[in-house]
């Protein structure tokens, strides 16, 4: 339930509710989330709040939104584990358009960049790769 006076922004509360629904199967992979209008009415929030909540889920890689087609829950990709060399630095950032195309990364999903000795050793999609120290 959305609590407008909780101190937590309403959009984050709605994102948390939707995220929980995705994780528990209420909104299954490949299925659509309810429309902006319906979410707005069900939760007593404005459409801008719904848009911000959905943007949060897109940034996490949980949903894909397409104008006129709705917001679809992404399939959960099987995670690959990649060993990171000792002393490596790992930074997260948004991918370049070239990296997005090369790695087939949906919009809103960051990459993890592994650097050793000042050289980039690997760029990995954060939604499909778990980095583990050697």
Tab-separated table of N, CA, C and O in Angstrom:
chain	number	residue	atom	x	y	z
A	1	UNK	N	0.841	-1.168	0.000
A	1	UNK	CA	0.000	0.000	0.000
A	1	UNK	C	0.896	1.244	0.000
A	1	UNK	O	1.889	1.306	0.709
A	2	UNK	N	0.531	2.221	-0.789
A	2	UNK	CA	1.265	3.473	-0.876
A	2	UNK	C	0.962	4.320	0.360
A	2	UNK	O	-0.193	4.502	0.728
A	3	UNK	N	2.018	4.815	0.999
A	3	UNK	CA	1.878	5.674	2.171
A	3	UNK	C	2.468	7.041	1.835
A	3	UNK	O	3.688	7.225	1.888
A	4	UNK	N	1.613	8.011	1.481
A	4	UNK	CA	2.096	9.303	0.994
A	4	UNK	C	2.931	10.102	1.995
A	4	UNK	O	3.724	10.930	1.599
A	5	UNK	N	2.799	9.830	3.275
A	5	UNK	CA	3.511	10.623	4.281
A	5	UNK	C	4.627	9.825	4.960
A	5	UNK	O	5.053	10.173	6.057
A	6	UNK	N	5.116	8.784	4.286
A	6	UNK	CA	6.116	7.910	4.905
A	6	UNK	C	7.528	8.477	4.857
A	6	UNK	O	8.409	7.982	5.543
A	7	UNK	N	7.759	9.473	4.014
A	7	UNK	CA	9.117	9.976	3.832
A	7	UNK	C	9.828	9.329	2.662
A	7	UNK	O	10.851	9.800	2.205
A	8	UNK	N	9.281	8.213	2.170
A	8	UNK	CA	9.821	7.550	0.981
A	8	UNK	C	9.028	8.060	-0.213
A	8	UNK	O	7.792	8.028	-0.180
A	9	UNK	N	9.710	8.534	-1.261
A	9	UNK	CA	8.970	9.042	-2.416
A	9	UNK	C	7.950	8.014	-2.930
A	9	UNK	O	8.225	6.811	-2.975
A	10	UNK	N	6.786	8.514	-3.292
A	10	UNK	CA	5.685	7.649	-3.729
A	10	UNK	C	6.089	6.812	-4.936
A	10	UNK	O	5.734	5.629	-5.026
A	11	UNK	N	6.857	7.376	-5.855
A	11	UNK	CA	7.286	6.610	-7.038
A	11	UNK	C	8.137	5.413	-6.625
A	11	UNK	O	8.006	4.325	-7.201
A	12	UNK	N	8.992	5.583	-5.608
A	12	UNK	CA	9.807	4.460	-5.136
A	12	UNK	C	8.948	3.409	-4.464
A	12	UNK	O	9.220	2.216	-4.584
A	13	UNK	N	7.926	3.845	-3.738
A	13	UNK	CA	7.014	2.892	-3.111
A	13	UNK	C	6.291	2.076	-4.172
A	13	UNK	O	6.154	0.852	-4.053
A	14	UNK	N	5.810	2.757	-5.221
A	14	UNK	CA	5.111	2.045	-6.293
A	14	UNK	C	6.068	1.106	-7.011
A	14	UNK	O	5.705	-0.038	-7.313
A	15	UNK	N	7.293	1.555	-7.270
A	15	UNK	CA	8.283	0.685	-7.914
A	15	UNK	C	8.518	-0.561	-7.063
A	15	UNK	O	8.612	-1.671	-7.597
A	16	UNK	N	8.583	-0.389	-5.740
A	16	UNK	CA	8.792	-1.530	-4.848
A	16	UNK	C	7.624	-2.513	-4.923
A	16	UNK	O	7.824	-3.735	-4.938
A	17	UNK	N	6.402	-1.991	-4.988
A	17	UNK	CA	5.231	-2.867	-5.109
A	17	UNK	C	5.257	-3.638	-6.431
A	17	UNK	O	4.990	-4.844	-6.468
A	18	UNK	N	5.566	-2.934	-7.507
A	18	UNK	CA	5.618	-3.586	-8.818
A	18	UNK	C	6.765	-4.600	-8.873
A	18	UNK	O	6.607	-5.699	-9.407
A	19	UNK	N	7.912	-4.230	-8.305
A	19	UNK	CA	9.066	-5.132	-8.268
A	19	UNK	C	8.702	-6.418	-7.532
A	19	UNK	O	9.006	-7.525	-7.975
A	20	UNK	N	8.033	-6.279	-6.389
A	20	UNK	CA	7.612	-7.453	-5.615
A	20	UNK	C	6.670	-8.322	-6.443
A	20	UNK	O	6.774	-9.555	-6.421
A	21	UNK	N	5.760	-7.683	-7.192
A	21	UNK	CA	4.845	-8.425	-8.048
A	21	UNK	C	5.561	-9.159	-9.168
A	21	UNK	O	5.167	-10.261	-9.561
A	22	UNK	N	6.619	-8.571	-9.675
A	22	UNK	CA	7.418	-9.236	-10.714
A	22	UNK	C	8.144	-10.430	-10.106
A	22	UNK	O	8.130	-11.532	-10.663
A	23	UNK	N	8.754	-10.230	-8.957
A	23	UNK	CA	9.535	-11.298	-8.338
A	23	UNK	C	8.683	-12.444	-7.823
A	23	UNK	O	9.119	-13.592	-7.825
A	24	UNK	N	7.432	-12.162	-7.395
A	24	UNK	CA	6.585	-13.247	-6.886
A	24	UNK	C	5.705	-13.877	-7.971
A	24	UNK	O	4.926	-14.772	-7.695
A	25	UNK	N	5.825	-13.383	-9.211
A	25	UNK	CA	5.082	-13.984	-10.313
A	25	UNK	C	3.718	-13.384	-10.570
A	25	UNK	O	3.009	-13.824	-11.478
A	26	UNK	N	3.311	-12.382	-9.781
A	26	UNK	CA	2.043	-11.710	-10.051
A	26	UNK	C	2.053	-11.138	-11.465
A	26	UNK	O	1.057	-11.199	-12.177
A	27	UNK	N	3.198	-10.590	-11.848
A	27	UNK	CA	3.422	-10.104	-13.211
A	27	UNK	C	4.490	-11.001	-13.824
A	27	UNK	O	5.686	-10.794	-13.621
A	28	UNK	N	4.088	-12.044	-14.561
A	28	UNK	CA	5.053	-13.026	-15.058
A	28	UNK	C	5.928	-12.485	-16.183
A	28	UNK	O	5.556	-11.555	-16.899
A	29	UNK	N	7.090	-13.107	-16.332
A	29	UNK	CA	8.014	-12.757	-17.406
A	29	UNK	C	7.312	-12.885	-18.747
A	29	UNK	O	6.581	-13.844	-18.999
A	30	UNK	N	7.495	-11.879	-19.582
A	30	UNK	CA	6.858	-11.855	-20.892
A	30	UNK	C	5.490	-11.202	-20.882
A	30	UNK	O	4.969	-10.838	-21.925
A	31	UNK	N	4.905	-11.036	-19.701
A	31	UNK	CA	3.586	-10.427	-19.596
A	31	UNK	C	3.679	-8.916	-19.476
A	31	UNK	O	4.743	-8.345	-19.295
A	32	UNK	N	2.531	-8.287	-19.602
A	32	UNK	CA	2.455	-6.832	-19.515
A	32	UNK	C	2.092	-6.393	-18.107
A	32	UNK	O	1.286	-7.047	-17.439
A	33	UNK	N	2.676	-5.273	-17.687
A	33	UNK	CA	2.204	-4.619	-16.463
A	33	UNK	C	0.883	-3.944	-16.799
A	33	UNK	O	0.608	-3.652	-17.970
A	34	UNK	N	0.061	-3.657	-15.801
A	34	UNK	CA	-1.158	-2.884	-16.068
A	34	UNK	C	-0.782	-1.528	-16.689
A	34	UNK	O	0.327	-1.033	-16.504
A	35	UNK	N	-1.736	-0.934	-17.375
A	35	UNK	CA	-1.504	0.358	-18.019
A	35	UNK	C	-1.217	1.445	-16.989
A	35	UNK	O	-1.542	1.301	-15.808
A	36	UNK	N	-0.633	2.555	-17.466
A	36	UNK	CA	-0.392	3.701	-16.590
A	36	UNK	C	-1.681	4.156	-15.920
A	36	UNK	O	-1.706	4.436	-14.726
A	37	UNK	N	-2.747	4.223	-16.703
A	37	UNK	CA	-4.034	4.678	-16.176
A	37	UNK	C	-4.516	3.757	-15.069
A	37	UNK	O	-4.940	4.206	-14.001
A	38	UNK	N	-4.439	2.461	-15.309
A	38	UNK	CA	-4.910	1.504	-14.307
A	38	UNK	C	-4.065	1.558	-13.038
A	38	UNK	O	-4.597	1.560	-11.919
A	39	UNK	N	-2.734	1.611	-13.185
A	39	UNK	CA	-1.866	1.698	-12.011
A	39	UNK	C	-2.134	2.981	-11.237
A	39	UNK	O	-2.164	2.978	-10.008
A	40	UNK	N	-2.339	4.063	-11.976
A	40	UNK	CA	-2.644	5.350	-11.355
A	40	UNK	C	-3.916	5.258	-10.522
A	40	UNK	O	-3.963	5.700	-9.370
A	41	UNK	N	-4.951	4.665	-11.085
A	41	UNK	CA	-6.231	4.532	-10.385
A	41	UNK	C	-6.138	3.566	-9.205
A	41	UNK	O	-6.638	3.848	-8.120
A	42	UNK	N	-5.491	2.418	-9.411
A	42	UNK	CA	-5.404	1.406	-8.361
A	42	UNK	C	-4.634	1.895	-7.133
A	42	UNK	O	-4.934	1.505	-6.007
A	43	UNK	N	-3.616	2.726	-7.368
A	43	UNK	CA	-2.747	3.132	-6.269
A	43	UNK	C	-2.966	4.578	-5.827
A	43	UNK	O	-2.297	5.054	-4.912
A	44	UNK	N	-3.898	5.271	-6.487
A	44	UNK	CA	-4.216	6.639	-6.102
A	44	UNK	C	-3.069	7.613	-6.293
A	44	UNK	O	-2.842	8.483	-5.456
A	45	UNK	N	-2.332	7.426	-7.384
A	45	UNK	CA	-1.193	8.298	-7.687
A	45	UNK	C	-1.367	8.866	-9.091
A	45	UNK	O	-2.161	8.375	-9.886
A	46	UNK	N	-0.590	9.894	-9.400
A	46	UNK	CA	-0.642	10.488	-10.720
A	46	UNK	C	0.117	9.664	-11.755
A	46	UNK	O	0.955	8.823	-11.404
A	47	UNK	N	-0.162	9.930	-13.017
A	47	UNK	CA	0.516	9.194	-14.090
A	47	UNK	C	2.012	9.486	-14.119
A	47	UNK	O	2.805	8.626	-14.478
A	48	UNK	N	2.401	10.701	-13.712
A	48	UNK	CA	3.832	11.015	-13.635
A	48	UNK	C	4.541	10.132	-12.624
A	48	UNK	O	5.667	9.684	-12.847
A	49	UNK	N	3.868	9.853	-11.514
A	49	UNK	CA	4.422	8.963	-10.494
A	49	UNK	C	4.573	7.559	-11.055
A	49	UNK	O	5.585	6.896	-10.834
A	50	UNK	N	3.571	7.107	-11.799
A	50	UNK	CA	3.643	5.781	-12.428
A	50	UNK	C	4.814	5.738	-13.405
A	50	UNK	O	5.591	4.779	-13.422
A	51	UNK	N	4.974	6.790	-14.191
A	51	UNK	CA	6.078	6.832	-15.166
A	51	UNK	C	7.434	6.767	-14.458
A	51	UNK	O	8.346	6.080	-14.919
A	52	UNK	N	7.565	7.486	-13.340
A	52	UNK	CA	8.832	7.452	-12.593
A	52	UNK	C	9.078	6.055	-12.017
A	52	UNK	O	10.209	5.571	-12.011
A	53	UNK	N	8.044	5.399	-11.529
A	53	UNK	CA	8.188	4.042	-10.980
A	53	UNK	C	8.613	3.069	-12.072
A	53	UNK	O	9.515	2.243	-11.869
A	54	UNK	N	7.980	3.163	-13.229
A	54	UNK	CA	8.330	2.281	-14.343
A	54	UNK	C	9.751	2.569	-14.825
A	54	UNK	O	10.510	1.654	-15.152
A	55	UNK	N	10.142	3.837	-14.833
A	55	UNK	CA	11.515	4.194	-15.218
A	55	UNK	C	12.523	3.547	-14.266
A	55	UNK	O	13.588	3.092	-14.686
A	56	UNK	N	12.186	3.486	-12.992
A	56	UNK	CA	13.043	2.836	-12.003
A	56	UNK	C	13.200	1.347	-12.333
A	56	UNK	O	14.299	0.803	-12.299
A	57	UNK	N	12.099	0.704	-12.689
A	57	UNK	CA	12.156	-0.718	-13.037
A	57	UNK	C	12.922	-0.947	-14.335
A	57	UNK	O	13.634	-1.946	-14.478
A	58	UNK	N	12.792	-0.024	-15.279
A	58	UNK	CA	13.573	-0.108	-16.522
A	58	UNK	C	15.057	0.010	-16.228
A	58	UNK	O	15.869	-0.728	-16.789
A	59	UNK	N	15.414	0.933	-15.344
A	59	UNK	CA	16.814	1.128	-14.987
A	59	UNK	C	17.398	-0.122	-14.324
A	59	UNK	O	18.586	-0.385	-14.436
A	60	UNK	N	16.559	-0.885	-13.665
A	60	UNK	CA	16.989	-2.129	-13.018
A	60	UNK	C	16.990	-3.302	-13.994
A	60	UNK	O	17.416	-4.398	-13.637
A	61	UNK	N	16.469	-3.076	-15.195
A	61	UNK	CA	16.429	-4.140	-16.183
A	61	UNK	C	15.296	-5.124	-15.990
A	61	UNK	O	15.308	-6.215	-16.568
A	62	UNK	N	14.283	-4.757	-15.207
A	62	UNK	CA	13.168	-5.672	-14.948
A	62	UNK	C	12.076	-5.605	-16.006
A	62	UNK	O	11.338	-6.579	-16.184
A	63	UNK	N	11.941	-4.452	-16.662
A	63	UNK	CA	10.879	-4.287	-17.659
A	63	UNK	C	11.419	-3.562	-18.887
A	63	UNK	O	12.433	-2.871	-18.825
A	64	UNK	N	10.721	-3.730	-19.989
A	64	UNK	CA	10.956	-2.974	-21.212
A	64	UNK	C	9.671	-2.222	-21.504
A	64	UNK	O	8.588	-2.806	-21.468
A	65	UNK	N	9.797	-0.947	-21.789
A	65	UNK	CA	8.618	-0.136	-22.098
A	65	UNK	C	8.730	0.360	-23.527
A	65	UNK	O	9.777	0.856	-23.935
A	66	UNK	N	7.657	0.195	-24.274
A	66	UNK	CA	7.609	0.679	-25.650
A	66	UNK	C	6.335	1.483	-25.827
A	66	UNK	O	5.245	1.008	-25.487
A	67	UNK	N	6.481	2.678	-26.358
A	67	UNK	CA	5.325	3.551	-26.563
A	67	UNK	C	4.297	2.858	-27.441
A	67	UNK	O	4.617	2.339	-28.501
A	68	UNK	N	3.074	2.824	-26.958
A	68	UNK	CA	1.990	2.204	-27.712
A	68	UNK	C	1.887	0.702	-27.549
A	68	UNK	O	0.930	0.085	-27.996
A	69	UNK	N	2.886	0.083	-26.921
A	69	UNK	CA	2.866	-1.375	-26.752
A	69	UNK	C	2.827	-1.812	-25.301
A	69	UNK	O	2.748	-2.991	-25.010
A	70	UNK	N	2.957	-0.862	-24.389
A	70	UNK	CA	2.889	-1.197	-22.971
A	70	UNK	C	4.242	-1.517	-22.376
A	70	UNK	O	5.276	-1.412	-23.025
A	71	UNK	N	4.206	-1.929	-21.131
A	71	UNK	CA	5.419	-2.259	-20.387
A	71	UNK	C	5.432	-3.754	-20.127
A	71	UNK	O	4.547	-4.288	-19.461
A	72	UNK	N	6.432	-4.408	-20.673
A	72	UNK	CA	6.528	-5.868	-20.598
A	72	UNK	C	7.611	-6.270	-19.599
A	72	UNK	O	8.690	-5.692	-19.565
A	73	UNK	N	7.297	-7.290	-18.794
A	73	UNK	CA	8.248	-7.840	-17.832
A	73	UNK	C	9.286	-8.648	-18.609
A	73	UNK	O	8.937	-9.489	-19.437
A	74	UNK	N	10.549	-8.360	-18.340
A	74	UNK	CA	11.636	-9.050	-19.043
A	74	UNK	C	11.803	-10.468	-18.532
A	74	UNK	O	11.562	-10.758	-17.362
A	75	UNK	N	12.234	-11.323	-19.433
A	75	UNK	CA	12.613	-12.682	-19.048
A	75	UNK	C	13.854	-12.571	-18.170
A	75	UNK	O	14.725	-11.742	-18.419
A	76	UNK	N	13.947	-13.393	-17.162
A	76	UNK	CA	15.123	-13.386	-16.305
A	76	UNK	C	16.221	-14.170	-17.012
A	76	UNK	O	16.056	-15.354	-17.307
A	77	UNK	N	17.301	-13.482	-17.317
A	77	UNK	CA	18.411	-14.117	-18.013
A	77	UNK	C	19.218	-14.963	-17.037
A	77	UNK	O	19.389	-14.600	-15.869
A	78	UNK	N	19.704	-16.092	-17.537
A	78	UNK	CA	20.583	-16.915	-16.717
A	78	UNK	C	21.883	-16.146	-16.517
A	78	UNK	O	22.423	-15.568	-17.454
A	79	UNK	N	22.361	-16.120	-15.296
A	79	UNK	CA	23.558	-15.325	-14.985
A	79	UNK	C	24.822	-16.133	-15.212
A	79	UNK	O	24.903	-17.294	-14.844
A	80	UNK	N	25.797	-15.468	-15.810
A	80	UNK	CA	27.124	-16.034	-16.000
A	80	UNK	C	28.000	-15.492	-14.879
A	80	UNK	O	27.904	-14.321	-14.519
A	81	UNK	N	28.865	-16.345	-14.340
A	81	UNK	CA	29.788	-15.895	-13.306
A	81	UNK	C	31.155	-15.710	-13.955
A	81	UNK	O	31.672	-16.615	-14.612
A	82	UNK	N	31.724	-14.521	-13.778
A	82	UNK	CA	33.027	-14.191	-14.346
A	82	UNK	C	33.974	-13.887	-13.198
A	82	UNK	O	33.664	-13.066	-12.326
A	83	UNK	N	35.130	-14.567	-13.202
A	83	UNK	CA	36.142	-14.335	-12.172
A	83	UNK	C	36.906	-13.057	-12.508
A	83	UNK	O	37.348	-12.859	-13.635
A	84	UNK	N	37.040	-12.196	-11.514
A	84	UNK	CA	37.740	-10.919	-11.678
A	84	UNK	C	39.137	-11.069	-11.081
A	84	UNK	O	39.284	-11.561	-9.960
A	85	UNK	N	40.174	-10.641	-11.819
A	85	UNK	CA	41.544	-10.765	-11.298
A	85	UNK	C	41.740	-9.987	-10.000
A	85	UNK	O	41.104	-8.957	-9.770
A	86	UNK	N	42.616	-10.478	-9.194
A	86	UNK	CA	42.965	-9.812	-7.933
A	86	UNK	C	43.479	-8.401	-8.233
A	86	UNK	O	44.255	-8.204	-9.151
A	87	UNK	N	43.003	-7.430	-7.463
A	87	UNK	CA	43.430	-6.046	-7.631
A	87	UNK	C	42.683	-5.280	-8.709
A	87	UNK	O	42.953	-4.103	-8.938
A	88	UNK	N	41.751	-5.932	-9.365
A	88	UNK	CA	40.985	-5.258	-10.423
A	88	UNK	C	40.007	-4.266	-9.818
A	88	UNK	O	39.530	-4.446	-8.697
A	89	UNK	N	39.736	-3.225	-10.565
A	89	UNK	CA	38.702	-2.264	-10.189
A	89	UNK	C	37.468	-2.561	-11.017
A	89	UNK	O	37.572	-2.853	-12.212
A	90	UNK	N	36.300	-2.474	-10.386
A	90	UNK	CA	35.037	-2.679	-11.092
A	90	UNK	C	34.193	-1.433	-10.920
A	90	UNK	O	33.968	-0.981	-9.789
A	91	UNK	N	33.770	-0.874	-12.032
A	91	UNK	CA	32.907	0.305	-12.020
A	91	UNK	C	31.663	0.006	-12.832
A	91	UNK	O	31.721	-0.759	-13.798
A	92	UNK	N	30.565	0.622	-12.443
A	92	UNK	CA	29.323	0.481	-13.197
A	92	UNK	C	29.050	1.800	-13.910
A	92	UNK	O	29.337	2.874	-13.375
A	93	UNK	N	28.528	1.708	-15.111
A	93	UNK	CA	28.135	2.884	-15.881
A	93	UNK	C	27.124	2.448	-16.921
A	93	UNK	O	26.931	1.257	-17.156
A	94	UNK	N	26.507	3.422	-17.546
A	94	UNK	CA	25.591	3.106	-18.636
A	94	UNK	C	26.429	2.814	-19.885
A	94	UNK	O	27.470	3.436	-20.101
A	95	UNK	N	26.002	1.855	-20.693
A	95	UNK	CA	26.786	1.488	-21.879
A	95	UNK	C	26.691	2.538	-22.980
A	95	UNK	O	25.719	3.288	-23.060
A	96	UNK	N	27.701	2.534	-23.823
A	96	UNK	CA	27.654	3.362	-25.022
A	96	UNK	C	26.669	2.714	-25.993
A	96	UNK	O	26.350	1.519	-25.857
A	97	UNK	N	26.206	3.446	-26.997
A	97	UNK	CA	25.322	2.823	-27.999
A	97	UNK	C	25.984	1.608	-28.669
A	97	UNK	O	25.316	0.607	-28.944
A	98	UNK	N	27.279	1.687	-28.895
A	98	UNK	CA	27.990	0.564	-29.528
A	98	UNK	C	28.004	-0.661	-28.609
A	98	UNK	O	27.781	-1.784	-29.063
A	99	UNK	N	28.268	-0.440	-27.319
A	99	UNK	CA	28.259	-1.554	-26.362
A	99	UNK	C	26.863	-2.144	-26.240
A	99	UNK	O	26.706	-3.366	-26.167
A	100	UNK	N	25.851	-1.276	-26.228
A	100	UNK	CA	24.469	-1.746	-26.127
A	100	UNK	C	24.143	-2.690	-27.289
A	100	UNK	O	23.569	-3.754	-27.095
A	101	UNK	N	24.563	-2.310	-28.496
A	101	UNK	CA	24.298	-3.144	-29.673
A	101	UNK	C	25.140	-4.416	-29.638
A	101	UNK	O	24.624	-5.518	-29.864
A	102	UNK	N	26.425	-4.290	-29.356
A	102	UNK	CA	27.334	-5.435	-29.366
A	102	UNK	C	26.958	-6.482	-28.323
A	102	UNK	O	27.013	-7.681	-28.577
A	103	UNK	N	26.578	-6.024	-27.126
A	103	UNK	CA	26.264	-6.938	-26.028
A	103	UNK	C	24.777	-7.249	-25.907
A	103	UNK	O	24.371	-7.967	-25.003
A	104	UNK	N	23.976	-6.683	-26.810
A	104	UNK	CA	22.524	-6.889	-26.804
A	104	UNK	C	21.933	-6.546	-25.433
A	104	UNK	O	21.284	-7.361	-24.791
A	105	UNK	N	22.188	-5.300	-25.019
A	105	UNK	CA	21.746	-4.825	-23.712
A	105	UNK	C	20.517	-3.947	-23.894
A	105	UNK	O	20.553	-2.981	-24.652
A	106	UNK	N	19.415	-4.250	-23.193
A	106	UNK	CA	18.242	-3.385	-23.285
A	106	UNK	C	18.506	-2.026	-22.652
A	106	UNK	O	19.381	-1.888	-21.793
A	107	UNK	N	17.741	-1.056	-23.059
A	107	UNK	CA	17.876	0.279	-22.492
A	107	UNK	C	17.611	0.239	-20.998
A	107	UNK	O	16.744	-0.476	-20.522
A	108	UNK	N	18.406	0.989	-20.258
A	108	UNK	CA	18.242	1.071	-18.815
A	108	UNK	C	19.123	0.121	-18.036
A	108	UNK	O	19.174	0.195	-16.812
A	109	UNK	N	19.833	-0.789	-18.707
A	109	UNK	CA	20.687	-1.754	-18.015
A	109	UNK	C	22.141	-1.281	-18.082
A	109	UNK	O	22.660	-1.031	-19.159
A	110	UNK	N	22.789	-1.156	-16.923
A	110	UNK	CA	24.182	-0.710	-16.919
A	110	UNK	C	25.153	-1.835	-17.274
A	110	UNK	O	24.768	-3.005	-17.358
A	111	UNK	N	26.404	-1.448	-17.466
A	111	UNK	CA	27.479	-2.416	-17.653
A	111	UNK	C	28.421	-2.320	-16.462
A	111	UNK	O	28.463	-1.311	-15.763
A	112	UNK	N	29.155	-3.408	-16.250
A	112	UNK	CA	30.207	-3.454	-15.238
A	112	UNK	C	31.526	-3.472	-16.000
A	112	UNK	O	31.714	-4.315	-16.879
A	113	UNK	N	32.405	-2.552	-15.677
A	113	UNK	CA	33.675	-2.429	-16.384
A	113	UNK	C	34.797	-2.866	-15.453
A	113	UNK	O	34.952	-2.311	-14.364
A	114	UNK	N	35.568	-3.879	-15.889
A	114	UNK	CA	36.682	-4.400	-15.106
A	114	UNK	C	37.971	-3.804	-15.663
A	114	UNK	O	38.246	-3.918	-16.859
A	115	UNK	N	38.755	-3.174	-14.759
A	115	UNK	CA	40.001	-2.526	-15.155
A	115	UNK	C	41.137	-3.033	-14.280
A	115	UNK	O	40.982	-3.143	-13.059
A	116	UNK	N	42.270	-3.362	-14.908
A	116	UNK	CA	43.487	-3.693	-14.163
A	116	UNK	C	44.635	-2.934	-14.808
A	116	UNK	O	44.712	-2.841	-16.034
A	117	UNK	N	45.486	-2.400	-13.981
A	117	UNK	CA	46.638	-1.669	-14.490
A	117	UNK	C	46.276	-0.530	-15.424
A	117	UNK	O	47.024	-0.224	-16.349
A	118	UNK	N	45.130	0.084	-15.215
A	118	UNK	CA	44.707	1.198	-16.055
A	118	UNK	C	44.144	0.794	-17.403
A	118	UNK	O	43.785	1.648	-18.211
A	119	UNK	N	44.026	-0.509	-17.667
A	119	UNK	CA	43.471	-0.994	-18.936
A	119	UNK	C	42.152	-1.713	-18.694
A	119	UNK	O	42.015	-2.484	-17.749
A	120	UNK	N	41.199	-1.476	-19.573
A	120	UNK	CA	39.904	-2.159	-19.478
A	120	UNK	C	40.097	-3.612	-19.891
A	120	UNK	O	40.597	-3.907	-20.978
A	121	UNK	N	39.721	-4.510	-19.000
A	121	UNK	CA	39.865	-5.955	-19.260
A	121	UNK	C	38.553	-6.610	-19.674
A	121	UNK	O	38.548	-7.709	-20.198
A	122	UNK	N	37.442	-5.926	-19.410
A	122	UNK	CA	36.159	-6.497	-19.801
A	122	UNK	C	35.013	-5.559	-19.492
A	122	UNK	O	35.077	-4.775	-18.544
A	123	UNK	N	33.987	-5.628	-20.328
A	123	UNK	CA	32.753	-4.868	-20.134
A	123	UNK	C	31.626	-5.895	-20.163
A	123	UNK	O	31.480	-6.634	-21.140
A	124	UNK	N	30.844	-5.947	-19.082
A	124	UNK	CA	29.844	-6.997	-18.919
A	124	UNK	C	28.475	-6.404	-18.614
A	124	UNK	O	28.359	-5.479	-17.812
A	125	UNK	N	27.412	-6.957	-19.210
A	125	UNK	CA	26.060	-6.479	-18.902
A	125	UNK	C	25.691	-6.849	-17.463
A	125	UNK	O	25.821	-8.006	-17.058
A	126	UNK	N	25.250	-5.872	-16.690
A	126	UNK	CA	24.969	-6.089	-15.270
A	126	UNK	C	23.773	-7.004	-15.034
A	126	UNK	O	23.648	-7.575	-13.953
A	127	UNK	N	22.900	-7.160	-16.032
A	127	UNK	CA	21.732	-8.009	-15.820
A	127	UNK	C	21.991	-9.484	-16.093
A	127	UNK	O	21.162	-10.321	-15.795
A	128	UNK	N	23.177	-9.806	-16.667
A	128	UNK	CA	23.456	-11.204	-17.013
A	128	UNK	C	24.760	-11.745	-16.463
A	128	UNK	O	25.048	-12.927	-16.640
A	129	UNK	N	25.572	-10.891	-15.835
A	129	UNK	CA	26.883	-11.321	-15.373
A	129	UNK	C	27.079	-10.961	-13.913
A	129	UNK	O	26.794	-9.838	-13.493
A	130	UNK	N	27.549	-11.936	-13.140
A	130	UNK	CA	27.944	-11.705	-11.758
A	130	UNK	C	29.461	-11.783	-11.712
A	130	UNK	O	30.052	-12.747	-12.191
A	131	UNK	N	30.087	-10.742	-11.178
A	131	UNK	CA	31.532	-10.707	-11.071
A	131	UNK	C	31.938	-11.257	-9.704
A	131	UNK	O	31.342	-10.905	-8.688
A	132	UNK	N	32.956	-12.126	-9.708
A	132	UNK	CA	33.403	-12.759	-8.477
A	132	UNK	C	34.920	-12.663	-8.413
A	132	UNK	O	35.602	-12.928	-9.404
A	133	UNK	N	35.479	-12.298	-7.251
A	133	UNK	CA	36.943	-12.230	-7.140
A	133	UNK	C	37.558	-13.624	-7.259
A	133	UNK	O	36.946	-14.608	-6.852
A	134	UNK	N	38.734	-13.664	-7.841
A	134	UNK	CA	39.439	-14.967	-7.959
A	134	UNK	C	39.980	-15.389	-6.634
A	134	UNK	O	40.323	-14.673	-5.774
